[in-house]
XYZ file of C-alpha atoms in Angstrom:
532
model
C 40.815 -48.346 232.230
C 39.803 -50.848 234.912
C 36.637 -52.842 234.152
C 36.539 -54.517 237.601
C 36.617 -51.140 239.349
C 33.951 -49.740 236.983
C 31.446 -52.512 237.871
C 32.317 -52.356 241.601
C 31.648 -48.618 241.627
C 28.264 -49.138 239.956
C 27.226 -51.727 242.557
C 28.467 -49.521 245.442
C 26.551 -46.542 244.052
C 23.317 -48.567 243.795
C 23.596 -49.601 247.440
C 24.536 -46.081 248.606
C 21.633 -44.501 246.700
C 19.115 -46.633 248.609
C 20.245 -45.113 251.934
C 20.448 -46.835 255.348
C 18.272 -49.820 256.254
C 17.926 -53.512 255.374
C 17.922 -54.304 251.661
C 17.300 -57.103 249.168
C 19.288 -57.295 245.912
C 16.964 -58.428 243.114
C 18.794 -59.675 240.004
C 18.417 -61.861 236.906
C 20.605 -64.807 235.888
C 23.178 -62.642 234.053
C 23.423 -59.749 236.521
C 23.887 -62.302 239.330
C 27.094 -63.399 237.557
C 28.124 -59.784 236.848
C 27.887 -58.847 240.553
C 29.284 -62.090 242.022
C 32.529 -61.768 240.045
C 33.406 -58.362 241.579
C 31.855 -58.664 245.062
C 31.738 -61.498 247.589
C 28.509 -62.120 249.475
C 30.199 -61.191 252.763
C 31.335 -57.827 251.344
C 27.783 -56.976 250.252
C 26.366 -58.153 253.608
C 28.499 -55.464 255.260
C 26.535 -52.897 253.231
C 23.193 -53.978 254.803
C 22.162 -56.175 251.853
C 20.831 -59.251 253.655
C 18.963 -61.064 250.884
C 19.776 -62.000 247.279
C 16.841 -62.932 245.056
C 16.122 -63.643 241.392
C 13.446 -61.503 239.699
C 12.069 -64.634 237.988
C 11.690 -66.581 241.259
C 8.072 -67.488 242.044
C 8.723 -68.336 245.694
C 9.658 -64.921 247.119
C 7.896 -63.819 250.312
C 6.407 -60.411 251.120
C 8.992 -58.487 253.131
C 7.763 -54.929 253.517
C 10.578 -54.106 255.954
C 13.141 -54.450 253.122
C 14.133 -51.991 250.406
C 14.616 -53.582 246.985
C 17.623 -52.768 244.802
C 16.885 -54.183 241.340
C 19.846 -54.683 238.989
C 18.598 -56.168 235.731
C 19.430 -56.469 232.052
C 16.918 -54.413 229.985
C 15.271 -57.430 228.332
C 11.566 -57.776 227.515
C 11.309 -60.675 230.002
C 12.833 -58.639 232.847
C 10.615 -55.616 232.133
C 7.573 -57.926 232.201
C 8.726 -59.472 235.515
C 9.171 -55.947 236.939
C 5.715 -54.868 235.792
C 4.207 -57.883 237.611
C 6.346 -57.100 240.670
C 5.235 -53.447 240.827
C 1.566 -54.375 240.509
C 1.907 -56.513 243.656
C 5.021 -55.169 245.418
C 6.690 -57.449 247.973
C 9.043 -54.760 249.341
C 8.611 -51.235 250.730
C 10.452 -49.277 248.044
C 12.234 -50.062 244.754
C 15.489 -48.645 243.359
C 15.683 -49.915 239.768
C 18.928 -50.046 237.793
C 19.259 -51.412 234.260
C 22.634 -52.649 233.039
C 22.175 -50.979 229.649
C 20.025 -48.510 227.718
C 16.262 -49.001 228.176
C 13.624 -47.587 225.833
C 11.240 -44.763 226.816
C 8.240 -46.975 226.024
C 9.419 -49.561 228.584
C 9.987 -46.831 231.190
C 6.430 -45.670 230.528
C 5.089 -49.221 230.974
C 6.891 -49.471 234.342
C 5.510 -46.076 235.444
C 1.981 -47.192 234.591
C 2.434 -50.399 236.605
C 3.661 -48.434 239.647
C 0.171 -47.611 240.919
C 1.282 -47.900 244.552
C 4.167 -45.472 243.929
C 6.849 -47.717 245.375
C 9.547 -46.827 242.789
C 12.044 -44.315 244.183
C 14.519 -44.337 241.292
C 15.124 -45.724 237.772
C 18.617 -45.410 236.314
C 20.951 -46.969 233.758
C 24.237 -48.282 235.205
C 26.322 -49.758 232.382
C 27.623 -52.976 233.912
C 26.449 -55.317 231.143
C 29.554 -57.546 231.044
C 31.607 -59.909 233.232
C 34.701 -58.122 234.598
C 37.094 -61.099 234.801
C 40.306 -59.169 235.582
C 40.887 -55.374 235.680
C 41.939 -55.478 231.986
C 39.793 -58.441 230.827
C 36.045 -58.770 230.270
C 33.765 -61.449 228.832
C 30.149 -61.606 227.660
C 29.888 -65.352 228.489
C 28.410 -66.141 225.053
C 28.879 -69.402 223.174
C 27.867 -70.012 219.548
C 27.996 -66.421 218.280
C 28.393 -67.507 214.630
C 26.450 -69.386 211.987
C 29.253 -70.451 209.685
C 31.050 -67.173 208.954
C 28.054 -64.938 209.788
C 26.480 -63.652 212.983
C 23.786 -65.477 214.875
C 21.385 -62.443 214.836
C 20.600 -62.378 218.575
C 24.332 -62.648 219.361
C 25.188 -59.584 217.250
C 22.691 -57.555 219.308
C 24.056 -58.908 222.620
C 27.710 -58.270 221.655
C 26.789 -54.732 220.605
C 25.093 -54.132 223.961
C 28.000 -55.611 225.912
C 30.622 -53.641 224.015
C 28.779 -50.289 224.206
C 28.259 -50.942 227.931
C 32.039 -51.382 228.411
C 32.672 -48.110 226.554
C 30.104 -46.265 228.686
C 31.464 -47.792 231.917
C 35.007 -46.684 230.969
C 33.648 -43.325 229.685
C 35.144 -43.733 226.204
C 33.776 -42.608 222.843
C 36.259 -44.324 220.526
C 37.319 -44.333 216.954
C 36.719 -47.844 215.577
C 38.972 -50.175 213.582
C 38.071 -53.697 212.504
C 39.584 -56.736 210.814
C 38.830 -56.403 207.103
C 39.074 -60.155 206.418
C 36.138 -60.753 208.796
C 32.632 -59.722 207.756
C 31.536 -60.339 211.368
C 34.057 -57.732 212.599
C 32.715 -55.156 210.149
C 29.107 -55.892 211.121
C 29.871 -55.475 214.832
C 31.855 -52.265 214.205
C 28.902 -50.793 212.279
C 26.433 -51.925 214.936
C 28.456 -50.306 217.770
C 28.867 -47.102 215.725
C 25.103 -47.011 215.165
C 24.451 -47.073 218.940
C 27.106 -44.392 219.580
C 25.426 -42.163 216.964
C 21.904 -42.849 218.265
C 22.840 -42.342 221.941
C 25.276 -39.474 221.256
C 24.354 -37.690 224.514
C 25.478 -40.709 226.588
C 28.814 -40.788 224.748
C 29.462 -37.054 225.159
C 32.569 -37.445 227.303
C 35.330 -34.897 227.815
C 37.545 -34.965 224.712
C 41.094 -36.254 225.156
C 44.072 -35.152 223.084
C 44.317 -38.633 221.530
C 40.894 -40.268 221.007
C 40.413 -43.778 222.439
C 40.365 -46.685 220.006
C 38.149 -49.752 219.723
C 39.763 -52.596 217.730
C 37.479 -55.465 216.711
C 39.129 -58.785 215.802
C 37.917 -62.283 214.903
C 38.987 -65.487 216.683
C 39.446 -67.154 213.264
C 42.490 -64.894 212.809
C 44.345 -67.090 215.298
C 43.116 -70.639 215.814
C 46.389 -71.760 217.431
C 46.326 -69.857 220.744
C 43.194 -71.583 222.179
C 44.651 -75.009 221.275
C 47.842 -74.685 223.316
C 48.329 -75.950 226.862
C 48.896 -73.127 229.342
C 51.518 -72.875 232.081
C 50.583 -69.724 234.044
C 48.309 -70.137 237.065
C 45.010 -68.559 235.952
C 45.277 -69.875 232.389
C 46.235 -73.360 233.604
C 43.308 -73.515 236.020
C 40.890 -72.617 233.195
C 42.502 -75.069 230.757
C 42.582 -78.088 233.086
C 39.792 -77.441 235.619
C 37.565 -74.798 233.991
C 36.930 -71.326 235.483
C 33.315 -70.183 235.329
C 32.695 -66.703 236.804
C 35.767 -67.260 239.043
C 34.384 -70.594 240.317
C 36.035 -74.010 239.922
C 34.161 -77.287 240.221
C 36.468 -79.719 242.062
C 33.766 -82.303 242.838
C 35.471 -84.916 240.589
C 38.841 -84.618 242.304
C 39.693 -87.943 244.023
C 39.171 -87.752 247.809
C 38.006 -84.101 247.805
C 36.515 -82.817 251.066
C 32.946 -81.508 251.079
C 33.874 -77.840 251.664
C 36.309 -77.827 248.712
C 33.970 -79.281 246.062
C 33.513 -75.767 244.627
C 36.039 -72.995 245.253
C 36.217 -69.346 244.230
C 39.413 -67.822 242.807
C 39.160 -64.038 242.833
C 42.132 -61.697 242.591
C 40.014 -59.060 244.377
C 39.710 -61.116 247.568
C 42.610 -63.585 247.479
C 46.076 -62.092 247.873
C 47.934 -65.295 246.965
C 45.921 -65.669 243.737
C 46.371 -61.977 242.845
C 50.157 -62.267 243.274
C 50.430 -65.523 241.291
C 47.918 -65.093 238.424
C 50.560 -64.688 235.743
C 53.402 -66.731 237.222
C 54.414 -70.052 235.667
C 53.752 -73.448 237.190
C 57.280 -73.910 238.556
C 57.099 -70.613 240.472
C 53.619 -71.501 241.797
C 55.048 -74.691 243.356
C 57.722 -72.689 245.204
C 55.210 -70.050 246.330
C 52.763 -72.706 247.613
C 55.609 -74.168 249.705
C 56.372 -70.680 251.121
C 52.664 -70.113 251.836
C 52.514 -73.425 253.750
C 55.629 -72.574 255.791
C 54.223 -69.125 256.625
C 50.951 -70.759 257.676
C 52.749 -73.256 259.931
C 54.510 -70.374 261.739
C 51.216 -68.553 262.358
C 49.243 -71.674 263.320
C 48.127 -71.524 266.992
C 50.017 -74.109 268.988
C 47.819 -76.813 270.518
C 49.507 -76.329 273.873
C 48.993 -72.567 273.757
C 47.841 -71.475 277.211
C 45.014 -68.979 277.428
C 45.605 -68.032 281.052
C 44.907 -64.311 281.064
C 42.286 -62.073 279.501
C 45.115 -60.615 277.365
C 45.943 -64.120 276.004
C 42.306 -64.741 275.147
C 41.909 -61.336 273.478
C 45.033 -61.877 271.359
C 43.762 -65.324 270.292
C 40.287 -63.974 269.356
C 41.803 -61.000 267.459
C 44.093 -63.257 265.436
C 41.601 -66.085 264.842
C 39.662 -64.572 261.845
C 42.937 -63.823 260.074
C 44.206 -67.338 260.832
C 40.906 -68.894 259.640
C 41.059 -66.908 256.389
C 44.676 -67.963 255.833
C 43.737 -71.576 256.586
C 41.035 -71.418 253.872
C 43.465 -69.870 251.366
C 46.115 -72.542 252.038
C 43.630 -75.459 251.760
C 42.178 -74.079 248.536
C 45.443 -73.430 246.698
C 47.146 -76.618 247.894
C 44.123 -78.562 246.572
C 44.035 -76.692 243.229
C 47.798 -76.924 242.614
C 47.796 -80.572 243.725
C 45.082 -81.397 241.184
C 46.915 -79.469 238.437
C 50.068 -81.506 239.217
C 48.093 -84.761 239.105
C 46.584 -83.907 235.704
C 49.945 -82.769 234.272
C 51.452 -86.130 235.231
C 48.444 -88.307 234.307
C 47.997 -86.721 230.861
C 51.744 -86.351 230.062
C 51.176 -82.636 229.555
C 54.873 -81.736 229.672
C 55.462 -83.983 226.649
C 52.252 -82.804 224.956
C 53.257 -79.160 225.422
C 56.733 -79.804 224.016
C 55.202 -81.220 220.808
C 52.694 -78.316 220.677
C 55.541 -75.794 220.792
C 57.443 -77.764 218.128
C 54.371 -77.640 215.870
C 53.605 -73.958 216.442
C 57.124 -72.422 216.602
C 59.512 -74.448 214.493
C 59.739 -75.362 210.820
C 61.072 -78.912 211.045
C 58.258 -81.003 209.526
C 60.105 -84.319 209.748
C 60.814 -84.021 213.500
C 57.342 -82.608 214.220
C 55.458 -85.459 212.577
C 57.719 -88.081 214.202
C 57.182 -86.541 217.676
C 53.451 -86.338 217.045
C 53.141 -89.949 215.813
C 55.158 -91.190 218.813
C 52.874 -89.342 221.250
C 49.716 -90.588 219.511
C 50.840 -94.155 220.322
C 50.718 -93.427 224.072
C 47.680 -94.965 225.827
C 47.853 -92.136 228.430
C 47.207 -89.437 225.805
C 43.650 -88.119 226.277
C 41.211 -87.709 223.369
C 41.261 -83.925 223.853
C 45.078 -83.787 223.650
C 45.169 -86.086 220.596
C 42.672 -83.854 218.772
C 44.458 -80.620 219.708
C 47.833 -81.940 218.471
C 46.421 -83.108 215.119
C 44.638 -79.744 214.763
C 47.912 -77.885 215.346
C 49.607 -80.109 212.757
C 46.762 -79.419 210.292
C 47.011 -75.652 210.804
C 50.766 -75.719 210.208
C 51.457 -78.462 207.670
C 48.236 -79.235 205.773
C 49.759 -77.898 202.527
C 53.255 -79.278 203.112
C 54.437 -81.509 200.268
C 55.085 -84.368 202.723
C 51.943 -83.829 204.834
C 50.873 -86.947 206.758
C 47.499 -85.510 207.753
C 45.384 -88.355 206.276
C 47.426 -90.872 208.274
C 47.006 -88.813 211.464
C 43.240 -88.658 210.881
C 43.228 -92.457 210.547
C 45.198 -92.684 213.805
C 42.521 -90.550 215.543
C 39.884 -92.912 214.170
C 41.831 -95.963 215.471
C 42.024 -94.312 218.897
C 38.227 -94.120 218.882
C 38.050 -90.315 218.540
C 34.505 -89.429 217.517
C 33.639 -88.367 213.953
C 32.395 -85.099 215.476
C 35.850 -84.233 216.836
C 37.594 -85.318 213.624
C 35.255 -82.975 211.708
C 36.470 -80.185 213.979
C 40.036 -80.768 212.762
C 38.984 -80.216 209.156
C 37.174 -76.980 210.001
C 40.263 -75.157 211.326
C 42.772 -76.278 208.679
C 43.708 -72.877 207.316
C 42.481 -70.169 209.667
C 45.668 -69.194 211.473
C 46.958 -65.652 210.866
C 48.868 -63.172 213.089
C 48.610 -63.346 216.894
C 47.130 -60.530 218.988
C 50.590 -59.614 220.303
C 51.785 -58.766 216.785
C 48.562 -56.864 216.007
C 48.734 -54.738 219.171
C 52.487 -54.194 218.828
C 51.962 -52.869 215.290
C 48.992 -50.770 216.459
C 50.970 -49.134 219.293
C 53.869 -48.393 216.903
C 51.477 -46.851 214.366
C 52.282 -49.544 211.778
C 48.999 -51.483 211.707
C 47.945 -51.380 208.055
C 44.721 -49.547 207.244
C 44.338 -51.931 204.306
C 43.958 -54.891 206.737
C 42.411 -53.069 209.717
C 40.485 -50.105 208.301
C 38.847 -47.329 210.308
C 35.084 -47.115 210.312
C 34.340 -43.715 208.804
C 36.537 -41.104 207.188
C 38.793 -40.027 210.079
C 41.872 -41.869 211.312
C 44.270 -41.619 214.258
C 47.452 -39.627 213.649
C 49.047 -40.142 217.084
C 49.965 -43.302 218.928
C 46.792 -44.617 220.621
C 46.714 -44.411 224.422
C 43.431 -46.026 225.489
C 42.643 -49.201 223.506
C 39.698 -51.573 223.880
C 40.216 -54.826 221.922
C 37.282 -57.182 221.361
C 37.649 -60.741 220.030
C 34.559 -62.161 218.323
C 34.481 -65.898 219.015
C 36.242 -65.640 222.374
C 39.510 -64.530 223.980
C 41.941 -66.645 226.045
C 43.870 -66.138 229.275
C 47.106 -66.325 227.263
C 45.955 -63.257 225.325
C 45.008 -61.593 228.621
C 48.590 -62.210 229.781
C 49.865 -60.572 226.557
C 47.721 -57.485 227.275
C 48.848 -57.425 230.922
C 52.507 -57.482 229.829
C 51.959 -54.806 227.150
C 50.285 -52.559 229.739
C 53.301 -52.979 232.031
C 55.946 -52.509 229.347
C 54.386 -49.622 227.372
C 54.069 -46.454 229.483
C 51.166 -44.227 228.470
C 49.256 -47.068 226.781
C 46.272 -48.679 228.515
C 44.696 -51.750 226.909
C 41.539 -53.634 227.901
C 40.780 -56.988 226.237
C 37.320 -58.478 225.854
C 35.803 -61.489 224.181
C 32.399 -62.994 223.521
C 33.718 -65.683 225.932
C 36.977 -66.834 227.545
C 38.104 -70.070 225.877
C 40.024 -73.102 226.928
C 40.708 -75.889 224.403
C 37.491 -77.763 225.224
C 35.182 -74.744 224.814
C 37.012 -73.670 221.638
C 36.553 -77.114 220.066
C 32.848 -77.019 220.973
C 32.525 -73.636 219.248
C 34.453 -74.823 216.165
C 32.209 -77.871 215.830
C 29.015 -75.855 216.319
C 30.181 -73.412 213.635
C 31.133 -76.297 211.331
C 27.597 -77.661 211.684
C 26.190 -74.367 210.420
C 28.702 -73.660 207.640
C 28.375 -76.944 205.767
C 31.751 -76.645 204.033
C 35.329 -76.304 205.083
C 36.569 -72.823 205.922
C 39.306 -71.597 203.623
C 41.884 -69.044 204.720
C 45.267 -67.716 203.724
C 47.188 -70.448 205.550
C 49.692 -67.914 206.898
C 51.292 -68.601 210.230
C 53.257 -66.592 212.754
C 56.229 -67.652 214.873
C 55.299 -67.832 218.549
C 57.419 -66.229 221.212
């Protein structure tokens, strides 16, 4: 149950199938992201892939000495681009791989266009998702909902992404969904429809305990995406923004040119892999140790290269030293910027009030702490909005609620009407957290009345292989929960996916976009869960 490995194996197989010789990798916008997250350019270069091109690029040259490996989503636009390509081929031979199921009629159209017989192979390789971590995937979709219903094109794309994950992991699951969410039921039915239609593709070797797909809705827990994060990966996404493992540092004061955009990939960065889930305090200590280790290995300026042996040792060690130098510069810069933002935005104090609002039941203290923080000129608009949202989710119906006064305070601070509208839209959505849901599921106590099975059959044994999908986006905090459950529950393997991976900013954008479609305020049960 490793989504990163599944996509890597697909890409490796594509390259192997094309045989020896120089190659070009022809992709679309989405498959470019899918490949770049699991492979670095230098790794692919070692496999004789010397050129990376977009299928929709008009400026490609004829290069008949290259073989073309095409990895594309099976969209109408891509099929049309391929048809045009095959009518006037720029490369010697084409190995075509679609990231999902393609119709027979489109295969026929491609065959008819291949008059010069340059196509050597057409296959389906089910890598139609972004493998963020081994146990975490995303579809990179924003705005999946119109109010409380699906945006039609998004339902189709989520279905494709989810069935692709199941095919990549070779799982034909039983399906459970969140009853309180019509969107969950619709997606469950849509996935089941594809499994039934493409039953031959899903004909995997039966396991003693069938795998399980659990479909949840982000509206079940509006608190998690609003909280500040304190583990490395989650913190980077919250404060700097991670997009396909890339961070834009161009706005960092005094940043050097080569650090304006950096890549953080656990596959190729040992320090990052070892520190993903550690808290900020531990990261500081580990950065210091990394620096000290680097200083020891740094070539001394006075180092004499007198013999051939000296020179050979220097040359042998230089690539490793250069790589370590890059790792040190990158992480020192990232952690330094995180520290600056924590201090500048008073995030320690903000986080303390967040935890008070989400974990404790002392309304008087909570509202006093919140009002005091809202007076601070250093509090950012984003942090002011998130704190009032957390208060609204927890205390909107409290007899002494001061929500109207807090809304006025936001207005006085100059917070836009658009953001204040977002507060009203998440008043009463918070229900149990994913940790509680999965814990109950693993123990066999998750109620069928709240999370029914699709179809007549149900699981009698404890599930072993679980794919969880969150409509409306997952978070790195939830990924950490899944990582910890995988470590602490032998025999259980969980993979988490979401239509996107949220930080507070992207979640607020989604809430406001949904509010614009729904027209009225969302009502929910108003239940809350104690955080741990």
